[in-house]
Tab-separated table of C-alpha atoms in Angstrom:
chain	number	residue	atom	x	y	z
H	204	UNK	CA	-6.872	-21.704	22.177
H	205	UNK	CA	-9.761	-20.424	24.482
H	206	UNK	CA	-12.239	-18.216	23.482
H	207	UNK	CA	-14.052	-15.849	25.487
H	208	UNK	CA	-17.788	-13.851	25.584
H	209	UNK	CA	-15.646	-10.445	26.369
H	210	UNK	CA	-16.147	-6.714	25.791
H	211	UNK	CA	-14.371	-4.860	23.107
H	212	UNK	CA	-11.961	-2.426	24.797
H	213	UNK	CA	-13.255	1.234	25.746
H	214	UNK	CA	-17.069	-0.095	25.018
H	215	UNK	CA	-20.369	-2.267	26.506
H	216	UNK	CA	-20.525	-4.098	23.553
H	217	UNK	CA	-19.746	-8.019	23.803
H	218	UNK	CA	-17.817	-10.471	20.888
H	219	UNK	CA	-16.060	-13.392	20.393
H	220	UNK	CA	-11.959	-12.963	21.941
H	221	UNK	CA	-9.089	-14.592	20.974
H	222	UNK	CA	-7.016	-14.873	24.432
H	223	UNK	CA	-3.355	-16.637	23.550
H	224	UNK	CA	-0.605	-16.080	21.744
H	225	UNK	CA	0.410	-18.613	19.268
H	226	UNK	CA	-2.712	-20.719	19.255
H	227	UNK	CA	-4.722	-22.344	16.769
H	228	UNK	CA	-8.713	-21.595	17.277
H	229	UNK	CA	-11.830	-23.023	15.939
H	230	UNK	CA	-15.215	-22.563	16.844
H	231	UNK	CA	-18.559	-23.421	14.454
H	232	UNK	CA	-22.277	-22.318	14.196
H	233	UNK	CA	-24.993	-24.268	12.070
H	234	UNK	CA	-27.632	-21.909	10.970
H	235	UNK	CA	-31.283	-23.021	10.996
H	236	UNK	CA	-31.522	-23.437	7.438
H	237	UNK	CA	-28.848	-23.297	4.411
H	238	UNK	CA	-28.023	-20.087	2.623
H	239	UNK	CA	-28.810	-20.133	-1.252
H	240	UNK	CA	-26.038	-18.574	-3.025
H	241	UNK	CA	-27.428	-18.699	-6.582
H	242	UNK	CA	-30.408	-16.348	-6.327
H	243	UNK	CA	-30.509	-12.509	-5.805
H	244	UNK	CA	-27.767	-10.786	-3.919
H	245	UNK	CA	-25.709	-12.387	-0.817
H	246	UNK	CA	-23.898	-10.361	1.237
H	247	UNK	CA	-21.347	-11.499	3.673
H	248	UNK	CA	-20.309	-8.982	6.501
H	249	UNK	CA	-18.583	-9.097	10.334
H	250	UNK	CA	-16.476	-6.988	12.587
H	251	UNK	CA	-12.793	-7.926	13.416
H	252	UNK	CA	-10.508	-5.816	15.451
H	253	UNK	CA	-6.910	-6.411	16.553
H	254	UNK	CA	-7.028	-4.800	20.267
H	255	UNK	CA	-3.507	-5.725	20.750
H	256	UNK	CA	-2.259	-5.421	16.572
H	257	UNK	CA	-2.013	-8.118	14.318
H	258	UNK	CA	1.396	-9.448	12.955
H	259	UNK	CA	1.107	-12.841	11.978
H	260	UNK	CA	-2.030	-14.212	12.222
H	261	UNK	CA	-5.947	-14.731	10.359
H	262	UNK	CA	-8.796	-13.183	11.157
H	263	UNK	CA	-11.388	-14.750	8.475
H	264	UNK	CA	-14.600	-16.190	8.094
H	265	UNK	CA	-15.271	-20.033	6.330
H	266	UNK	CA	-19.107	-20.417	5.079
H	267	UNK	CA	-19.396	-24.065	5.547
H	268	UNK	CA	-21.290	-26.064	3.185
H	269	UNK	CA	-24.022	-28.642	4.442
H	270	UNK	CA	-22.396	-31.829	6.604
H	271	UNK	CA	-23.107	-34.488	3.834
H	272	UNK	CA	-19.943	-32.473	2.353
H	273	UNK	CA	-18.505	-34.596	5.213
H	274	UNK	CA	-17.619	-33.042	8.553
H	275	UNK	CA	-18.910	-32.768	11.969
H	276	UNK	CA	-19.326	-29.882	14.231
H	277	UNK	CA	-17.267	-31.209	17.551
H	278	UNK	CA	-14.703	-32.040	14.883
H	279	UNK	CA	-14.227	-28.718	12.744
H	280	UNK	CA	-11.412	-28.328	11.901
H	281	UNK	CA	-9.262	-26.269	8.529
H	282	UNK	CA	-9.850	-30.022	6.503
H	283	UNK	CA	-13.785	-29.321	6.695
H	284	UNK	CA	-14.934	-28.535	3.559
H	285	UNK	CA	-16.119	-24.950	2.884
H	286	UNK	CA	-17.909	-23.379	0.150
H	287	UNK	CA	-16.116	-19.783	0.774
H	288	UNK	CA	-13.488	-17.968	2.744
H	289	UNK	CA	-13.610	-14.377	3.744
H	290	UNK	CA	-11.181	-12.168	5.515
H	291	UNK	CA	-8.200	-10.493	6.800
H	292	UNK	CA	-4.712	-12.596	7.062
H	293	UNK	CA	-1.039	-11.175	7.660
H	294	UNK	CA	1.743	-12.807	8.187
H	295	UNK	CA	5.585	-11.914	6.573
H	296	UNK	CA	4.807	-11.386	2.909
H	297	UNK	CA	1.079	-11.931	2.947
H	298	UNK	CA	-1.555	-9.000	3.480
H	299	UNK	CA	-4.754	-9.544	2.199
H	300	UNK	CA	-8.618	-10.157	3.097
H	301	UNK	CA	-9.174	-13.219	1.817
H	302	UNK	CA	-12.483	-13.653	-1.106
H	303	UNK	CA	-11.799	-17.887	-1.270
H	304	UNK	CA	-14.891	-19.414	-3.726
H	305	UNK	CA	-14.439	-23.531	-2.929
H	306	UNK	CA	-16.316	-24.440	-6.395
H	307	UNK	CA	-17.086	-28.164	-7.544
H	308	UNK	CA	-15.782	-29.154	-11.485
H	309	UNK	CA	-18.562	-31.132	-12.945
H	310	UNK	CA	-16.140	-32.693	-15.178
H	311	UNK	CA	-12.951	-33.869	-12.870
H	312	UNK	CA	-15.679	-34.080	-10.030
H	313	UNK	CA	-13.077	-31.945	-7.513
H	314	UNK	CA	-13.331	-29.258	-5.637
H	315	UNK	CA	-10.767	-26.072	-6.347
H	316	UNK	CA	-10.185	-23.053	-4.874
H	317	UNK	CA	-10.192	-19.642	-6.365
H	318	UNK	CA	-8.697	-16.716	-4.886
H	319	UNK	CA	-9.652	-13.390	-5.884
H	320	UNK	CA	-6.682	-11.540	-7.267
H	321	UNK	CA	-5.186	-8.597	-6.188
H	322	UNK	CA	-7.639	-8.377	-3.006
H	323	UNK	CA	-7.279	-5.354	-0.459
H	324	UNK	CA	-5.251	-4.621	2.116
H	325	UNK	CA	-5.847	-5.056	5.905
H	326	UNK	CA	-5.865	-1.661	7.772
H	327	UNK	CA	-2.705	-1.521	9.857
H	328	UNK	CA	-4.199	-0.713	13.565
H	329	UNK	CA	-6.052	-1.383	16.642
H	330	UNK	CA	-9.389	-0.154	15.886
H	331	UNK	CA	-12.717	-1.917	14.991
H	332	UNK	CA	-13.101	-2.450	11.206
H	333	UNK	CA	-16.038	-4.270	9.054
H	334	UNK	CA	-15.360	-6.356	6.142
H	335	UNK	CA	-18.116	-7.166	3.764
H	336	UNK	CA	-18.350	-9.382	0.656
H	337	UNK	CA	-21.445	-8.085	-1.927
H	338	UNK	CA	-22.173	-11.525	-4.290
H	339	UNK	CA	-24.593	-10.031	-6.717
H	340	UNK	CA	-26.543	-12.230	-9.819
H	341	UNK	CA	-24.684	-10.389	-12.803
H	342	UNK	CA	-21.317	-12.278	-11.460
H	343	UNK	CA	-19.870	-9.172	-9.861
H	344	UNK	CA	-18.120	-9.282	-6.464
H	345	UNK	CA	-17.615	-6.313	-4.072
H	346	UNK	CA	-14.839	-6.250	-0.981
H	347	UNK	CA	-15.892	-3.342	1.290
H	348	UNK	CA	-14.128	-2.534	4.124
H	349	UNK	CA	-15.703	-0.057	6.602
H	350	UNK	CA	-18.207	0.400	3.963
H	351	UNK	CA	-15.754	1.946	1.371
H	352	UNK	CA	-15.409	-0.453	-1.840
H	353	UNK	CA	-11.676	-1.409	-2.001
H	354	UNK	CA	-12.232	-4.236	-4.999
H	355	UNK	CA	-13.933	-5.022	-7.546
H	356	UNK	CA	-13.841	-8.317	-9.837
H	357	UNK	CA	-15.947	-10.327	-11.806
H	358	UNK	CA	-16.702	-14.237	-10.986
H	359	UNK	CA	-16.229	-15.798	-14.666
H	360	UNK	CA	-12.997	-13.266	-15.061
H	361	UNK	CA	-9.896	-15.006	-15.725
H	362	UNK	CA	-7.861	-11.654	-14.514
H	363	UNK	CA	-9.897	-11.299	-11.365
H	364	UNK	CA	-9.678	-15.162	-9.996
H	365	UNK	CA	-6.582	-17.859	-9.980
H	366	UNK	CA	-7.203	-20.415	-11.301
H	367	UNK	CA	-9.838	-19.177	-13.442
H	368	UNK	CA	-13.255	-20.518	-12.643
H	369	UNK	CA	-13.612	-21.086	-15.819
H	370	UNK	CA	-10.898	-23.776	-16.896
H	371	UNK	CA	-9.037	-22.937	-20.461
H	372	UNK	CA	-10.691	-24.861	-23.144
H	373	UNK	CA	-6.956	-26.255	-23.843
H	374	UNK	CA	-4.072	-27.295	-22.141
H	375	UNK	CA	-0.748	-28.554	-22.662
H	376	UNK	CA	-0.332	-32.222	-23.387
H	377	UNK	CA	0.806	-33.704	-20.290
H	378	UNK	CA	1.589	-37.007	-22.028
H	379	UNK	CA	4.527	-35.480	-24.532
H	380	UNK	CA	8.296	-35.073	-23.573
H	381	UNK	CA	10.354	-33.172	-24.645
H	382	UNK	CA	13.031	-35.317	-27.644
H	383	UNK	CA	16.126	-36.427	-26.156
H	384	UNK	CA	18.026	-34.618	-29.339
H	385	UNK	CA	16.008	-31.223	-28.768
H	386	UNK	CA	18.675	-28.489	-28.275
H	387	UNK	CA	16.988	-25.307	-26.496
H	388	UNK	CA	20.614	-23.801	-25.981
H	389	UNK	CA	20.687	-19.831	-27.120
H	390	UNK	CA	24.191	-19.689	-26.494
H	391	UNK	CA	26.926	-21.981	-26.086
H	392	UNK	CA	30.988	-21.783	-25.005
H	393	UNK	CA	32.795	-21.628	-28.248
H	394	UNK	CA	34.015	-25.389	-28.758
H	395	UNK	CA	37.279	-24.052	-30.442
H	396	UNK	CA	38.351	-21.560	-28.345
H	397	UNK	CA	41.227	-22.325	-26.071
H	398	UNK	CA	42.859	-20.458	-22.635
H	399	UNK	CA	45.706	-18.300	-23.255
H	400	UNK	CA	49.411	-18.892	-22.117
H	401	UNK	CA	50.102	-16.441	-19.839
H	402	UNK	CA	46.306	-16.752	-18.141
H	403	UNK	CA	47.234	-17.632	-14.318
H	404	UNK	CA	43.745	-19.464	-12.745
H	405	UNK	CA	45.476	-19.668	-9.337
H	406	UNK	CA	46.914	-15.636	-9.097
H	407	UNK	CA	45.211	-14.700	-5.864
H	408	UNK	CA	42.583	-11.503	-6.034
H	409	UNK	CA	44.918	-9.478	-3.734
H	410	UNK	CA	48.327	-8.653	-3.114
H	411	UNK	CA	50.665	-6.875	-0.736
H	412	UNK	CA	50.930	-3.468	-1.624
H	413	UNK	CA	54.625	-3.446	-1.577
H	414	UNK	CA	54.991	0.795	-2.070
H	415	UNK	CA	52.932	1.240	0.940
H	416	UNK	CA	54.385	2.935	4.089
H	417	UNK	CA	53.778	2.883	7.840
H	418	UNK	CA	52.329	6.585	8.540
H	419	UNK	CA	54.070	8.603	10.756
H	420	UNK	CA	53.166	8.654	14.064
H	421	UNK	CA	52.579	4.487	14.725
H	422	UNK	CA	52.288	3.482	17.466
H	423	UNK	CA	53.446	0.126	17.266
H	424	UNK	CA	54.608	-0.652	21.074
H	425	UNK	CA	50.885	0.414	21.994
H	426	UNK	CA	47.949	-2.711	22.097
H	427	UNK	CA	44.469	-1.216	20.619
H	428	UNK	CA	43.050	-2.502	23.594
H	429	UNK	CA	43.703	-2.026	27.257
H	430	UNK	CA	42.851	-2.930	30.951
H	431	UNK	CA	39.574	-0.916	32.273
H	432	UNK	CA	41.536	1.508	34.792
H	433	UNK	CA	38.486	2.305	36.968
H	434	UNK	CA	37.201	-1.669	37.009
H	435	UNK	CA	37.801	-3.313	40.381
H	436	UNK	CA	37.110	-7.044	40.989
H	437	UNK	CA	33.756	-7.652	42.428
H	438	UNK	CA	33.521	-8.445	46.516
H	439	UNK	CA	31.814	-12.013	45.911
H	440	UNK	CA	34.559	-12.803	43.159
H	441	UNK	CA	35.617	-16.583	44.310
H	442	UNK	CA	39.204	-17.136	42.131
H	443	UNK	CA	38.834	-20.921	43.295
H	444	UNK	CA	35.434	-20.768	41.838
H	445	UNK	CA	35.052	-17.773	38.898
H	446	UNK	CA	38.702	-18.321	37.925
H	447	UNK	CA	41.069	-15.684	37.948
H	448	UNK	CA	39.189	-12.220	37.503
H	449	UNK	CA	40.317	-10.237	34.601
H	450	UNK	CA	39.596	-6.686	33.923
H	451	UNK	CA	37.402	-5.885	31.248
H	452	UNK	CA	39.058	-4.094	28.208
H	453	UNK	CA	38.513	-0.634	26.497
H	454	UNK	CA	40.171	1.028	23.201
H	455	UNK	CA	43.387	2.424	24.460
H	456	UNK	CA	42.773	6.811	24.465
H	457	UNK	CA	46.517	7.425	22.920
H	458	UNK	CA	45.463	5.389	19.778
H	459	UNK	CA	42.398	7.858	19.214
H	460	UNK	CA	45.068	10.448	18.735
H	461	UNK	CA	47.512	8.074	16.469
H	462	UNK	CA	46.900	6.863	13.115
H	463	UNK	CA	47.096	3.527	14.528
H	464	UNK	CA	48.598	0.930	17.109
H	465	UNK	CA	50.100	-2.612	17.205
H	466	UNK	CA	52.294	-4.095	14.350
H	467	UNK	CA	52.168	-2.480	11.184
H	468	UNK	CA	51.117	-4.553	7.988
H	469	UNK	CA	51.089	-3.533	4.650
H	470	UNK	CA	47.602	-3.009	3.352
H	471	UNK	CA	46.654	-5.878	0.085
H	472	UNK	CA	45.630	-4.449	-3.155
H	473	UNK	CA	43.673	-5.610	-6.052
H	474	UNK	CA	46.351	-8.059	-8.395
H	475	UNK	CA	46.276	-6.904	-11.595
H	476	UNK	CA	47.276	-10.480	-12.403
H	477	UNK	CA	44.533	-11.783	-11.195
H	478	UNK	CA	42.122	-13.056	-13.985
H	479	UNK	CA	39.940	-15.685	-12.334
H	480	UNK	CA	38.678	-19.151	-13.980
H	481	UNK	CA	38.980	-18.928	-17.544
H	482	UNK	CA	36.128	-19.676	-19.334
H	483	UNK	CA	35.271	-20.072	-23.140
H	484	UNK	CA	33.455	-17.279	-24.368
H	485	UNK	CA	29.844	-18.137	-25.541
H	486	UNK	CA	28.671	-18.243	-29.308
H	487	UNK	CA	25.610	-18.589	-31.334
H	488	UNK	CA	24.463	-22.154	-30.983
H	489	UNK	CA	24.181	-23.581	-34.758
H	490	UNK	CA	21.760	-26.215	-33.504
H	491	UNK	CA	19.487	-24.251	-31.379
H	492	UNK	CA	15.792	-24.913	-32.195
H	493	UNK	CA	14.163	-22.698	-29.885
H	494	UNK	CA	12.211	-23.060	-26.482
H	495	UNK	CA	10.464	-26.285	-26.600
H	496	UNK	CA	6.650	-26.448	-25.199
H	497	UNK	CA	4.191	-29.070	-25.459
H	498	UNK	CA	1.211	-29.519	-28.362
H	499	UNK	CA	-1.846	-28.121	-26.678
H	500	UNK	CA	-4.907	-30.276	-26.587
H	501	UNK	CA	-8.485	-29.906	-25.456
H	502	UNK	CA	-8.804	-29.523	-21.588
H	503	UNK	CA	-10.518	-32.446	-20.659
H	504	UNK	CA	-11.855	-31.129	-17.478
H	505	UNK	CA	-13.417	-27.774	-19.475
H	506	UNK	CA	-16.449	-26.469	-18.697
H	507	UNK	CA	-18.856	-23.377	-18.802
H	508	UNK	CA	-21.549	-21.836	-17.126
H	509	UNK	CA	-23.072	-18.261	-16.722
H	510	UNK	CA	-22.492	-17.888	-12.945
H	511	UNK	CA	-20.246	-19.752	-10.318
H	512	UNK	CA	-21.563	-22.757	-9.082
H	513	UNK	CA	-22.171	-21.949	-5.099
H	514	UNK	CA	-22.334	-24.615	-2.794
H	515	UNK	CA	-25.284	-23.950	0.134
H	516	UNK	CA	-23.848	-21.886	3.232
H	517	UNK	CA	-24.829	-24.336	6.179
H	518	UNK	CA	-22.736	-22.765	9.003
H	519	UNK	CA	-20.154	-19.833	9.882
H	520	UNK	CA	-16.875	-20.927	10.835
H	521	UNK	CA	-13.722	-19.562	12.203
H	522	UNK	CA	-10.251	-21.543	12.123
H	523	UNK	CA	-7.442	-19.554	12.391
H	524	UNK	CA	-4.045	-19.621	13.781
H	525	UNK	CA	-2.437	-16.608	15.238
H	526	UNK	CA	0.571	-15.303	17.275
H	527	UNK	CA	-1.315	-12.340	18.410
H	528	UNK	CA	-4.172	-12.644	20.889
H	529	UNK	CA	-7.066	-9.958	21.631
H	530	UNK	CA	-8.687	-10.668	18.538
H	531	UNK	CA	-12.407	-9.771	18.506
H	532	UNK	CA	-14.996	-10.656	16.403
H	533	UNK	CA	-18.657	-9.302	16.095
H	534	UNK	CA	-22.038	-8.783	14.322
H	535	UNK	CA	-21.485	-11.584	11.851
H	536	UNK	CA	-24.326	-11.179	9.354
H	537	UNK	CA	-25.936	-13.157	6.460
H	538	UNK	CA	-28.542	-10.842	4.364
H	539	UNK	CA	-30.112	-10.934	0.871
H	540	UNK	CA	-30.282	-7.217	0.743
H	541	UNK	CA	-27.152	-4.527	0.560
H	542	UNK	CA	-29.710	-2.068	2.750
H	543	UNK	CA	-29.587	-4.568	5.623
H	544	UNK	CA	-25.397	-4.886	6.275
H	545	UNK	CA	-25.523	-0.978	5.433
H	546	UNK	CA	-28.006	-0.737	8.507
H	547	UNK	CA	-25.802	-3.131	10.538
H	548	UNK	CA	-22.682	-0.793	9.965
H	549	UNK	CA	-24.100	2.552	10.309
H	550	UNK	CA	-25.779	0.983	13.850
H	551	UNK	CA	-23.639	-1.232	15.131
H	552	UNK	CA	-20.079	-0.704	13.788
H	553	UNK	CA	-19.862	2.974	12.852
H	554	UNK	CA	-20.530	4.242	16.483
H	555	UNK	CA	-17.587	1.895	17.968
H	556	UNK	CA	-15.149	3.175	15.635
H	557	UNK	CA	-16.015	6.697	16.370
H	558	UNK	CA	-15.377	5.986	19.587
H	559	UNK	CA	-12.227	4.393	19.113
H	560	UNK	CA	-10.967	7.069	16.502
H	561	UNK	CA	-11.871	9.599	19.073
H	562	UNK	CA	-9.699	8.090	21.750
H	563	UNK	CA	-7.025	7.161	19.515
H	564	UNK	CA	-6.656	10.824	18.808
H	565	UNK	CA	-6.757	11.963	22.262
H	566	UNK	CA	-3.864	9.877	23.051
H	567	UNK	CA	-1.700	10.750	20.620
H	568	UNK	CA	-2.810	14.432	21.418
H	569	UNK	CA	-1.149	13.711	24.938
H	570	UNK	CA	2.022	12.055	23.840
H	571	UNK	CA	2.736	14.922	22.074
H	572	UNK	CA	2.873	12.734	18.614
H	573	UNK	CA	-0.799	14.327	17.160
H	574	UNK	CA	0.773	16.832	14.349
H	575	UNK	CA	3.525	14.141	12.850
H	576	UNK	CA	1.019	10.918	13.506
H	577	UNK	CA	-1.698	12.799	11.179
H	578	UNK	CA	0.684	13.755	9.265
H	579	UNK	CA	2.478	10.763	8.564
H	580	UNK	CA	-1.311	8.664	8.552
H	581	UNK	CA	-2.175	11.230	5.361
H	582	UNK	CA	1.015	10.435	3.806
H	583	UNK	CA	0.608	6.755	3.632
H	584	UNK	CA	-3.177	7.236	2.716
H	585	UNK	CA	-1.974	9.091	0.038
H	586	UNK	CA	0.978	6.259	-1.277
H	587	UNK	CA	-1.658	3.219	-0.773
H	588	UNK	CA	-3.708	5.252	-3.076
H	589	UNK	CA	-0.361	5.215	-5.707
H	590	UNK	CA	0.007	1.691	-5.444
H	591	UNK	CA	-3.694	1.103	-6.809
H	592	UNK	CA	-2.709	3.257	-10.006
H	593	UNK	CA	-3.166	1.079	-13.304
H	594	UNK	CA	0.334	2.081	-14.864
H	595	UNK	CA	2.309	1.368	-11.798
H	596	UNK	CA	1.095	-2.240	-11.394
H	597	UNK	CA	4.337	-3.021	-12.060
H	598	UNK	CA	5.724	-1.836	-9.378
H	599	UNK	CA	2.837	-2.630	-7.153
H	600	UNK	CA	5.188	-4.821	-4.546
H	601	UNK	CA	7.858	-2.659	-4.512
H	602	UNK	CA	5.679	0.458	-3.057
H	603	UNK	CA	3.823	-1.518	-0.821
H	604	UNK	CA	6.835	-3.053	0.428
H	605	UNK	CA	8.134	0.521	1.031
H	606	UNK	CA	5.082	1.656	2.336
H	607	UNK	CA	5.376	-1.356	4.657
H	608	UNK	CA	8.604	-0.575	6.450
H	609	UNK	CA	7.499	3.101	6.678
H	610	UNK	CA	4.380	2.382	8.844
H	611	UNK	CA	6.877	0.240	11.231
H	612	UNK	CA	9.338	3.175	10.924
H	613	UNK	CA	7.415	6.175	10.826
H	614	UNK	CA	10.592	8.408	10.844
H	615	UNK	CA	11.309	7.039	7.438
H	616	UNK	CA	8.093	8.600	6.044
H	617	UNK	CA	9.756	11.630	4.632
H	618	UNK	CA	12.558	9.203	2.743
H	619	UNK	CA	10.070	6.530	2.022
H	620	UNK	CA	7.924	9.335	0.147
H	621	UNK	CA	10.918	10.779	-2.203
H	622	UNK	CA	11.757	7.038	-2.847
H	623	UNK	CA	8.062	5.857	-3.699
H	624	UNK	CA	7.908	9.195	-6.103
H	625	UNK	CA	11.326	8.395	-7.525
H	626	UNK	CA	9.729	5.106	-8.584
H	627	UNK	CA	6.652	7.039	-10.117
H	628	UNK	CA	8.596	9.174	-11.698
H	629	UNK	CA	10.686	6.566	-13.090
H	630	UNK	CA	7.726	4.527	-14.768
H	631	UNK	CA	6.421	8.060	-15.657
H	632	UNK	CA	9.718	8.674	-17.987
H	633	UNK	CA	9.184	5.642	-19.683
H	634	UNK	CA	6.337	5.599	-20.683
H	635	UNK	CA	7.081	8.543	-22.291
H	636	UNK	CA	9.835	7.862	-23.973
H	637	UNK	CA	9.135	4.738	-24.929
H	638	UNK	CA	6.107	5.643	-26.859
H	639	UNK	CA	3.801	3.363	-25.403
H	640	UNK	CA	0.223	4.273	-24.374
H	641	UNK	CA	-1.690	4.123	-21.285
């Protein structure tokens, strides 16, 4: 893909574009010096926007450790080792901005990947939008977007990263099999049961329904379809060449009147004969042992530490693949103090998207759309707000999934909304009546 030094739309301001469809893109920048990780506060901000939308497609940063890791710069590619990943990607099932830590195992010696769990969203339009990672020295990490914090995890939590960064001091022994004789069966078919006599395997599902009868009126001398009246062959029609020209068909108007045309057949009906394969009913298994598992032994490869173990930032990178082009991307910043990337937004970001939001508003003003757009944009404000709720975790895919096929469907809002509170309402009821407490 080619990238381009180009304006974002409706402003002065320069970034990096995306200009294809369907493209795979990679571009690299060394800094003068590595980035320390381990001391103080990092934080880890740019500006994407999708000027033409985003529906398959990434939109994130890689922090590149130094080039004895083993890559080149003419040769980046998504095989050159990084020490994180940052950013929005969406494609089918996947909507997320990306926290990746690349950290090293000092026992195994490899390198593993740890994805922050549960990460954010990525706003659903065409406007300008800053994304910021806060790494601070107690282990906690911050995803902002536009400023607003939308997670929160810690590094050494085993609920906020997969896999942990912090292996499990025991695992299951890889070396042990399960024994040939082990019998994890619940339930087996009863070994002396035996089919009944009058059970039929081959009696079909349906059958004529021989008390039906032909409703009056039938037209049975009349075809369901019929020649198009008013079609008239074409003046280039060549029957030597086309073949001979047929008109097209419509339904025949007298059977819109009748209760039907063409040859009567009697209608089938379920067979009450009908019983399907037999099977042997299932019974207690008297040699069930239960679910086997493996012994667990020490993890070999276990380690601790008080705070990740981050690799040297020794150049941005961006390697993404996308089927949506217009993707821009600005003011990518590296700083050691919070006070700095809030400068950057409120300077450099927040203005644009005033802009933007301004304009946006003004066209939707003119096509008419302003009152059911806000409307609908409050609604599904509101829901992404329900799908954050502790208790309804559960049910977490299910409203975003909803919520999902609203925003593509605005006119659903109003069912989508009694559906997502149908589900709240649901996990409401039970947690009341099953006693449990939240």
């Amino acid at each position: 893909g080619i990238w381009e030094h180009s304006k974002s739309e409706g402003h002065d301001d320069y970034g990096l574009l995306v200009t294809e469809k369907a493209r795979k893109y990679a571009i690299v920048k060394e800094l003068e010096e590595p980035v320390n990780l381990r001391d103080g506060t990092t934080v880890l901000q740019y500006e994407a926007r999708f000027q033409n939308g985003l529906e398959c497609g990434g939109a994130y940063l890689k922090y590149l450790r130094p080039q004895e890791a083993g890559w080149k710069p003419k040769e980046f590619d998504n095989g050159s080792p990084y020490s994180i990943m940052f950013g929005p990607d969406i494609c089918g099932l996947t909507n997320k901005v990306h926290f990746i830590l690349k950290q090293k195992n000092p026992k195994s010696g490899e390198y593993v990947e740890h994805h922050l769990i549960d990460p954010p969203r990525v706003p659903s339009d065409k406007l300008s939008h800053v994304y910021t990672a806060i790494l601070k020295p107690d282990n906690e990490i911050s995803i902002l977007i536009d400023g607003e914090v939308k997670k929160k995890g810690n590094f050494l939590s085993a609920q906020d990263f997969d896999p942990p960064i912090i292996p499990a001091k025991t695992i299951p022994d890889p070396n042990e099999k399960k024994p040939e004789d082990w019998d994890d069966r619940v339930r087996i078919p009863d070994p002396n049961a035996v089919k009944p006599d009058d059970w039929d395997e081959n009696a079909p599902m349906e059958i004529e329904d021989v008390e039906a009868v032909k409703p009056e009126g039938w037209l049975d001398d009349e075809p369901e379809e019929i020649d198009d009246p008013e079609a008239t062959k074409p003046e280039d029609w060549d029957d030597e060449e086309d073949g001979v020209w047929e008109a097209p068909k419509i339904d025949n108007p007298k059977c819109q009147t009748a209760p039907g045309c063409g040859e009567w057949k009697r209608p089938m009906k379920r067979n009450p004969a009908f019983k399907g394969i037999w099977n042997p009913p299932l019974v207690d298994n008297p040699n069930y042992k239960g679910i086997w598992k493996p012994r667990d032994i020490p993890n070999p490869n276990y380690f601790e530490l008080d705070k990740p173990y981050f690799d040297p930032i020794a150049a941005i990178g961006i390697e993404i693949w996308t089927m949506q082009e217009g993707i821009l991307f600005d003011n990518i910043l590296i700083a050691k103090d919070e006070n700095v990337a809030e400068s950057y937004r409120d300077t450099t970001w927040k203005p644009k998207f005033v802009v933007e939001k301004e304009k946006q508003k003004a066209e939707e003003e003119a096509a008419g759309s302003d009152d059911l757009g806000g409307f609908q944009k409050k609604v599904f404000d509101v829901l992404y707000k329900f799908a954050d709720i502790p208790f309804l975790s559960k049910y977490k895919l299910q409203i975003l999934d909803f919520i999902e096929k609203a925003e593509k469907q605005p006119n659903l809002t109003i069912g989508v909304l009694v559906s997502i509170v149908v589900v709240i309402l649901t996990a409401i009821f039970m947690l009341i009546f099953s006693g449990k407490k939240q």
